[in-house]
Amino acid sequence: MRSNALYFPYISLPPDAWTARTLLYWDKLSSIVPMDHLHDPEQLPERMRRLLAEGLVEPIIPAQFVYQIREFDERFIDMLDKHRSLPKHALKTKDAPFKTTRIHAEKLGRIPEYLIDVGLARQDGYPWYDVEESTAHLFMSYLAVCLGALPEVDAAPVTNHTRVMSMMMPPRGITNAHALHRRKAREVALNHLLPMPTQPVSIDQLVRFKQRHGHLLPDLRAKVEAHCIEVSTHVNPDDRMALNEAFIREVQQQVREIDAAMQQKLGPTTLGSLLPVFGAGLALQGTDPSSPVAYAGAALSFAGTAYAAINSIRGPRLGAAAKPLAYFAMAQRTFSGQQPGLRG
């Protein structure tokens, strides 16, 4: 099971709840970034620069990895030759009959010449190419899968674009259906268990949260992924829906219990219960018993100190906070402002 993810098809991650949720779920999130963007980071949006600078997103420079993939260009070109249905030379003229997406030349290798020749791309001032949209998305899916499979990257391709993700799923084959259902189950679970506000989450807040609680992620993710794998084995969509609903209900209940344990204190009566100790003959050394005011003040000071010390005994709370699902409980309190486990 992979611990890291690789975002595609664009360079910069969207400033939305999907990105915050993805950053919180994976140990490391990467993005495919051309080298010249790192040399001249002003090409990137400010938020993306911050994500890179804080180490929340790691840049994957395609030029450093693509050469390791044998016949990378040839395989993609061969796939297009076999399945391409677009008319040749469609982009030879300025008025293209379909939408295009810009792709940086560093990601394309020798592919641009082919795409230009068959009318699926045109150069738009080096190093950019305007590529027919579905072809561009197909290529970025191909690139993300290939890069993610390299041992140095070892990341699961992720995207917030459903149509782009669907391109990774060939039309037939139970294995591919399993992968698609697994991704959908993960998305459903995280939408319920890691609710995020609609406005962008503070990068500083994300950094602090992962630094403090990131050690819980491996076991948490193992639990979620085990559920997703189970869901993916069921052919009947009603069965998959029932499994998802049951899992979410179970986890939400456990999250509520963990949150309650983490919030647990000895209660407001504890201080009062300590006071009779002094009436039972406990001597306060160094305090003149002939001075009722001084003696009472010392007693209350001692009682307050003892109360604070006892209240800091965090056995149940510490145990609850060490459970993997505590990550969800703390994330819900931190980012959504709601009581954990109460999302409908």
Coordinates of C-alpha atoms in Angstrom, one line a residue:
M1 CA 0.0 0.0 0.0
R2 CA 1.4 3.4 -1.0
S3 CA 1.9 6.1 1.5
N4 CA 2.3 9.0 -1.0
A5 CA 0.2 10.6 -3.8
L6 CA 1.0 12.4 -7.0
Y7 CA -1.3 15.1 -8.2
F8 CA -2.2 15.6 -11.8
P9 CA -3.1 16.9 -14.5
Y10 CA -2.1 20.4 -13.6
I11 CA 1.0 21.9 -11.9
S12 CA -0.7 23.8 -9.1
L13 CA -3.1 22.3 -6.7
P14 CA -6.5 24.0 -6.4
P15 CA -7.0 26.1 -3.2
D16 CA -10.0 24.1 -2.0
A17 CA -11.2 21.5 0.4
W18 CA -10.1 18.6 -1.9
T19 CA -6.4 19.7 -1.6
A20 CA -6.6 20.2 2.2
R21 CA -8.2 16.7 2.6
T22 CA -5.6 15.2 0.3
L23 CA -2.7 16.8 2.1
L24 CA -4.0 15.5 5.4
Y25 CA -4.6 11.9 4.2
W26 CA -1.3 11.1 2.5
D27 CA 2.2 11.2 4.1
K28 CA 3.5 13.1 1.1
L29 CA 1.8 14.8 -1.8
S30 CA 3.8 15.5 -5.0
S31 CA 3.1 17.5 -8.1
I32 CA 4.7 17.4 -11.6
V33 CA 6.6 20.6 -11.9
P34 CA 8.9 21.6 -14.8
M35 CA 12.4 22.6 -13.7
D36 CA 12.1 26.1 -15.1
H37 CA 9.2 26.7 -12.6
L38 CA 11.6 26.0 -9.7
H39 CA 14.2 28.3 -11.2
D40 CA 11.6 31.0 -11.7
P41 CA 8.9 30.2 -9.0
E42 CA 7.0 33.4 -9.8
Q43 CA 5.4 31.4 -12.6
L44 CA 3.5 29.6 -9.8
P45 CA 0.6 31.0 -7.8
E46 CA 1.6 32.3 -4.4
R47 CA -0.3 29.5 -2.5
M48 CA 1.5 26.8 -4.5
R49 CA 4.9 28.4 -3.8
R50 CA 4.0 28.3 -0.1
L51 CA 3.0 24.7 -0.3
L52 CA 6.4 23.8 -1.9
A53 CA 8.4 26.0 0.5
E54 CA 6.7 24.5 3.6
G55 CA 7.3 20.9 2.3
L56 CA 3.6 20.1 2.1
V57 CA 4.0 19.4 -1.6
E58 CA 7.1 17.9 -3.2
P59 CA 8.0 18.8 -6.8
I60 CA 8.6 15.9 -9.2
I61 CA 10.7 17.2 -12.1
P62 CA 9.8 15.0 -15.2
A63 CA 13.1 15.5 -16.9
Q64 CA 14.8 13.7 -14.0
F65 CA 12.7 10.6 -14.3
V66 CA 11.1 10.1 -17.7
Y67 CA 14.4 8.8 -19.2
Q68 CA 14.2 5.8 -16.8
I69 CA 10.9 4.6 -18.5
R70 CA 11.7 2.5 -21.5
E71 CA 10.0 3.5 -24.7
F72 CA 8.0 6.2 -22.9
D73 CA 7.4 8.2 -26.0
E74 CA 6.8 5.3 -28.3
R75 CA 4.3 3.6 -26.2
F76 CA 2.1 6.7 -25.9
I77 CA 2.4 7.4 -29.6
D78 CA 1.5 3.8 -30.4
M79 CA -1.6 4.0 -28.1
L80 CA -2.8 7.2 -29.9
D81 CA -2.2 5.7 -33.3
K82 CA -4.4 2.7 -32.4
H83 CA -7.2 4.6 -30.7
R84 CA -7.2 8.1 -32.2
S85 CA -10.5 9.2 -33.7
L86 CA -9.8 12.9 -34.2
P87 CA -9.3 14.2 -37.7
K88 CA -5.7 14.8 -38.8
H89 CA -4.4 18.4 -39.0
A90 CA -7.3 19.7 -36.9
L91 CA -5.0 22.2 -35.2
K92 CA -3.1 23.2 -38.3
T93 CA -5.3 26.3 -38.4
K94 CA -5.7 28.9 -35.8
D95 CA -9.4 28.2 -35.3
A96 CA -9.4 24.8 -33.6
P97 CA -12.7 22.9 -33.6
F98 CA -12.1 21.7 -30.0
K99 CA -10.7 22.9 -26.7
T100 CA -6.9 22.8 -25.9
T101 CA -4.8 22.5 -22.8
R102 CA -1.3 23.9 -22.5
I103 CA 1.5 21.3 -21.7
H104 CA 5.1 22.1 -20.9
A105 CA 7.6 20.7 -23.3
E106 CA 9.7 19.1 -20.5
K107 CA 6.9 16.6 -19.9
L108 CA 6.5 15.6 -23.5
G109 CA 9.9 14.3 -24.7
R110 CA 9.6 13.6 -28.5
I111 CA 5.8 13.5 -28.4
P112 CA 5.2 17.1 -29.6
E113 CA 6.4 16.4 -33.1
Y114 CA 4.0 13.6 -33.5
L115 CA 1.1 15.6 -32.0
I116 CA 1.8 18.5 -34.3
D117 CA 2.1 16.2 -37.3
V118 CA -1.3 14.6 -36.7
G119 CA -3.0 17.9 -35.8
L120 CA -3.4 17.3 -32.1
A121 CA -1.1 20.1 -31.0
R122 CA 0.5 23.3 -32.0
Q123 CA 3.4 25.2 -30.4
D124 CA 2.4 28.3 -28.4
G125 CA 5.8 29.9 -27.7
Y126 CA 8.5 27.6 -26.4
P127 CA 8.3 25.7 -24.0
W128 CA 4.5 25.5 -24.2
Y129 CA 2.3 23.5 -26.5
D130 CA -1.5 23.7 -27.0
V131 CA -2.7 20.1 -27.0
E132 CA -6.2 19.0 -27.8
E133 CA -7.9 18.7 -24.3
S134 CA -8.7 15.0 -24.2
T135 CA -5.3 14.1 -25.6
A136 CA -3.6 16.4 -23.0
H137 CA -5.5 14.8 -20.2
L138 CA -4.8 11.3 -21.5
F139 CA -1.1 12.1 -21.6
M140 CA -1.0 13.6 -18.1
S141 CA -2.7 10.5 -16.8
Y142 CA -0.1 8.3 -18.6
L143 CA 2.7 10.4 -17.2
A144 CA 1.4 10.4 -13.7
V145 CA 0.9 6.6 -13.7
C146 CA 4.4 6.0 -15.1
L147 CA 6.1 8.5 -12.7
G148 CA 4.2 7.1 -9.7
A149 CA 5.4 3.6 -10.4
L150 CA 9.0 4.5 -10.2
P151 CA 10.6 3.4 -6.9
E152 CA 12.0 6.9 -6.3
V153 CA 8.5 8.4 -6.6
D154 CA 6.3 5.5 -5.4
A155 CA 3.0 7.5 -5.3
A156 CA -0.6 6.9 -6.1
P157 CA -1.9 9.2 -8.9
V158 CA -4.7 11.5 -7.5
T159 CA -6.8 14.1 -9.1
N160 CA -9.9 16.2 -8.3
H161 CA -11.0 15.9 -12.0
T162 CA -13.4 12.9 -12.3
R163 CA -13.2 12.9 -16.1
V164 CA -9.4 12.8 -16.1
M165 CA -9.3 10.0 -13.6
S166 CA -11.8 8.0 -15.7
M167 CA -9.2 8.0 -18.5
M168 CA -7.0 5.8 -16.4
M169 CA -9.6 3.1 -16.4
P170 CA -9.7 1.0 -19.6
P171 CA -13.2 0.2 -20.6
R172 CA -13.1 -3.5 -19.8
G173 CA -11.5 -5.7 -17.1
I174 CA -12.4 -6.5 -13.5
T175 CA -9.0 -5.4 -12.2
N176 CA -9.6 -1.9 -13.6
A177 CA -13.1 -1.9 -12.1
H178 CA -11.6 -2.8 -8.7
A179 CA -9.2 0.2 -8.9
L180 CA -12.0 2.6 -9.8
H181 CA -14.3 1.4 -7.0
R182 CA -11.4 1.6 -4.5
R183 CA -10.8 5.2 -5.4
K184 CA -14.5 6.0 -5.2
A185 CA -14.8 4.3 -1.8
R186 CA -11.8 6.3 -0.5
E187 CA -13.4 9.6 -1.8
V188 CA -16.7 8.9 -0.1
A189 CA -15.1 7.9 3.2
L190 CA -12.8 11.0 3.3
N191 CA -15.6 13.4 2.4
H192 CA -17.5 12.2 5.5
L193 CA -14.6 11.7 7.9
L194 CA -12.3 14.7 6.9
P195 CA -14.8 17.5 6.4
M196 CA -13.2 20.7 5.3
P197 CA -14.5 24.3 5.1
T198 CA -15.2 25.7 1.7
Q199 CA -12.6 28.5 2.0
P200 CA -8.9 27.7 1.7
V201 CA -7.4 26.2 4.9
S202 CA -4.4 28.0 6.4
I203 CA -1.1 26.5 5.2
D204 CA 0.4 27.2 8.7
Q205 CA -2.5 25.3 10.2
L206 CA -1.9 22.3 7.9
V207 CA 1.8 22.3 8.7
R208 CA 1.3 22.4 12.4
F209 CA -1.4 19.7 12.3
K210 CA 0.7 17.2 10.3
Q211 CA 3.8 17.9 12.5
R212 CA 1.8 17.1 15.6
H213 CA -0.4 14.3 14.5
G214 CA 1.2 12.8 11.3
H215 CA 2.5 9.8 13.2
L216 CA -1.1 8.5 13.3
L217 CA -1.5 8.5 9.6
P218 CA 0.0 5.1 8.5
D219 CA -2.3 3.0 10.8
L220 CA -5.3 5.2 10.0
R221 CA -4.7 5.0 6.2
A222 CA -4.2 1.2 6.5
K223 CA -7.7 1.0 8.1
V224 CA -9.3 3.1 5.4
E225 CA -7.6 1.4 2.5
A226 CA -8.5 -2.1 3.8
H227 CA -12.2 -1.0 3.7
C228 CA -11.7 0.4 0.2
I229 CA -10.2 -2.8 -1.0
E230 CA -13.1 -4.8 0.5
V231 CA -15.6 -2.5 -1.2
S232 CA -13.9 -2.9 -4.6
T233 CA -14.4 -6.6 -4.6
H234 CA -18.2 -6.3 -4.7
V235 CA -19.9 -6.1 -8.1
N236 CA -23.3 -5.0 -6.9
P237 CA -23.4 -1.2 -6.5
D238 CA -26.0 -1.5 -3.7
D239 CA -23.6 -3.8 -1.8
R240 CA -20.8 -1.2 -2.2
M241 CA -23.1 1.6 -1.0
A242 CA -24.1 -0.5 2.1
L243 CA -20.5 -1.2 3.0
N244 CA -19.6 2.4 2.7
E245 CA -22.5 3.5 4.9
A246 CA -21.7 0.9 7.5
F247 CA -18.0 1.8 7.6
I248 CA -18.7 5.5 8.0
R249 CA -21.2 4.9 10.8
E250 CA -18.8 2.7 12.6
V251 CA -15.9 5.0 12.3
Q252 CA -18.0 8.1 13.3
Q253 CA -19.1 6.3 16.4
Q254 CA -15.5 5.4 17.3
V255 CA -14.4 8.9 16.6
R256 CA -17.0 10.3 19.0
E257 CA -15.8 7.9 21.7
I258 CA -12.2 8.8 21.1
D259 CA -13.0 12.5 21.1
A260 CA -14.9 12.2 24.4
A261 CA -12.0 10.4 26.0
M262 CA -9.6 13.0 24.8
Q263 CA -11.8 15.7 26.3
Q264 CA -12.2 13.8 29.6
K265 CA -11.3 15.7 32.8
L266 CA -11.7 14.9 36.5
G267 CA -14.6 17.3 36.7
P268 CA -15.6 20.4 38.7
T269 CA -16.2 18.5 42.0
T270 CA -12.6 17.4 42.3
L271 CA -11.3 20.5 44.0
G272 CA -14.1 20.3 46.6
S273 CA -13.3 16.7 47.2
L274 CA -9.7 17.6 48.1
L275 CA -10.5 20.1 50.8
P276 CA -11.6 17.6 53.5
V277 CA -8.1 16.2 53.4
F278 CA -6.9 19.3 55.3
G279 CA -9.6 18.9 57.9
A280 CA -8.4 15.4 58.5
G281 CA -5.1 16.6 60.0
L282 CA -2.8 17.3 57.0
A283 CA -0.1 19.7 58.3
L284 CA 1.1 22.5 56.0
Q285 CA 4.7 23.0 57.0
G286 CA 6.0 26.6 57.1
T287 CA 2.6 28.1 57.7
D288 CA 1.7 29.6 61.0
P289 CA -1.5 27.9 62.2
S290 CA -2.2 30.8 64.5
S291 CA -2.9 33.0 61.5
P292 CA -6.3 31.7 60.1
V293 CA -6.0 33.8 57.0
A294 CA -2.5 32.7 56.1
Y295 CA -3.3 29.1 56.9
A296 CA -6.5 29.1 54.8
G297 CA -4.6 30.7 51.9
A298 CA -1.9 28.1 52.0
A299 CA -4.5 25.4 52.1
L300 CA -6.3 26.7 49.1
S301 CA -3.0 27.2 47.2
F302 CA -2.0 23.7 47.9
A303 CA -5.4 22.4 47.0
G304 CA -5.3 24.3 43.7
T305 CA -1.9 22.9 42.9
A306 CA -2.9 19.4 43.7
Y307 CA -6.1 19.8 41.6
A308 CA -4.0 21.0 38.6
A309 CA -1.6 18.1 39.0
I310 CA -4.3 15.5 39.3
N311 CA -6.2 17.0 36.4
S312 CA -3.1 16.6 34.3
I313 CA -3.2 12.8 34.7
R314 CA -4.0 12.0 31.1
G315 CA -4.0 8.2 31.0
P316 CA -7.4 7.8 29.2
R317 CA -6.9 11.0 27.2
L318 CA -3.3 10.0 26.2
G319 CA -4.4 6.5 25.2
A320 CA -7.3 7.9 23.1
A321 CA -5.1 10.4 21.4
A322 CA -2.7 7.6 20.4
K323 CA -5.4 5.7 18.5
P324 CA -5.3 6.1 14.7
L325 CA -8.9 7.3 14.5
A326 CA -7.9 10.2 16.8
Y327 CA -6.5 11.8 13.7
F328 CA -10.0 12.2 12.3
A329 CA -11.3 13.5 15.6
M330 CA -8.6 16.1 15.9
A331 CA -8.9 17.1 12.2
Q332 CA -12.7 17.5 12.5
R333 CA -12.2 19.8 15.5
T334 CA -9.3 21.7 14.0
F335 CA -10.6 22.3 10.4
S336 CA -14.3 22.0 10.3
G337 CA -15.2 23.5 13.7
Q338 CA -17.7 20.8 14.4
Q339 CA -18.0 18.2 17.1
P340 CA -16.4 15.0 15.8
G341 CA -18.5 12.3 14.3
L342 CA -21.7 14.4 13.9
R343 CA -21.5 14.9 10.1
G344 CA -24.6 13.6 8.4

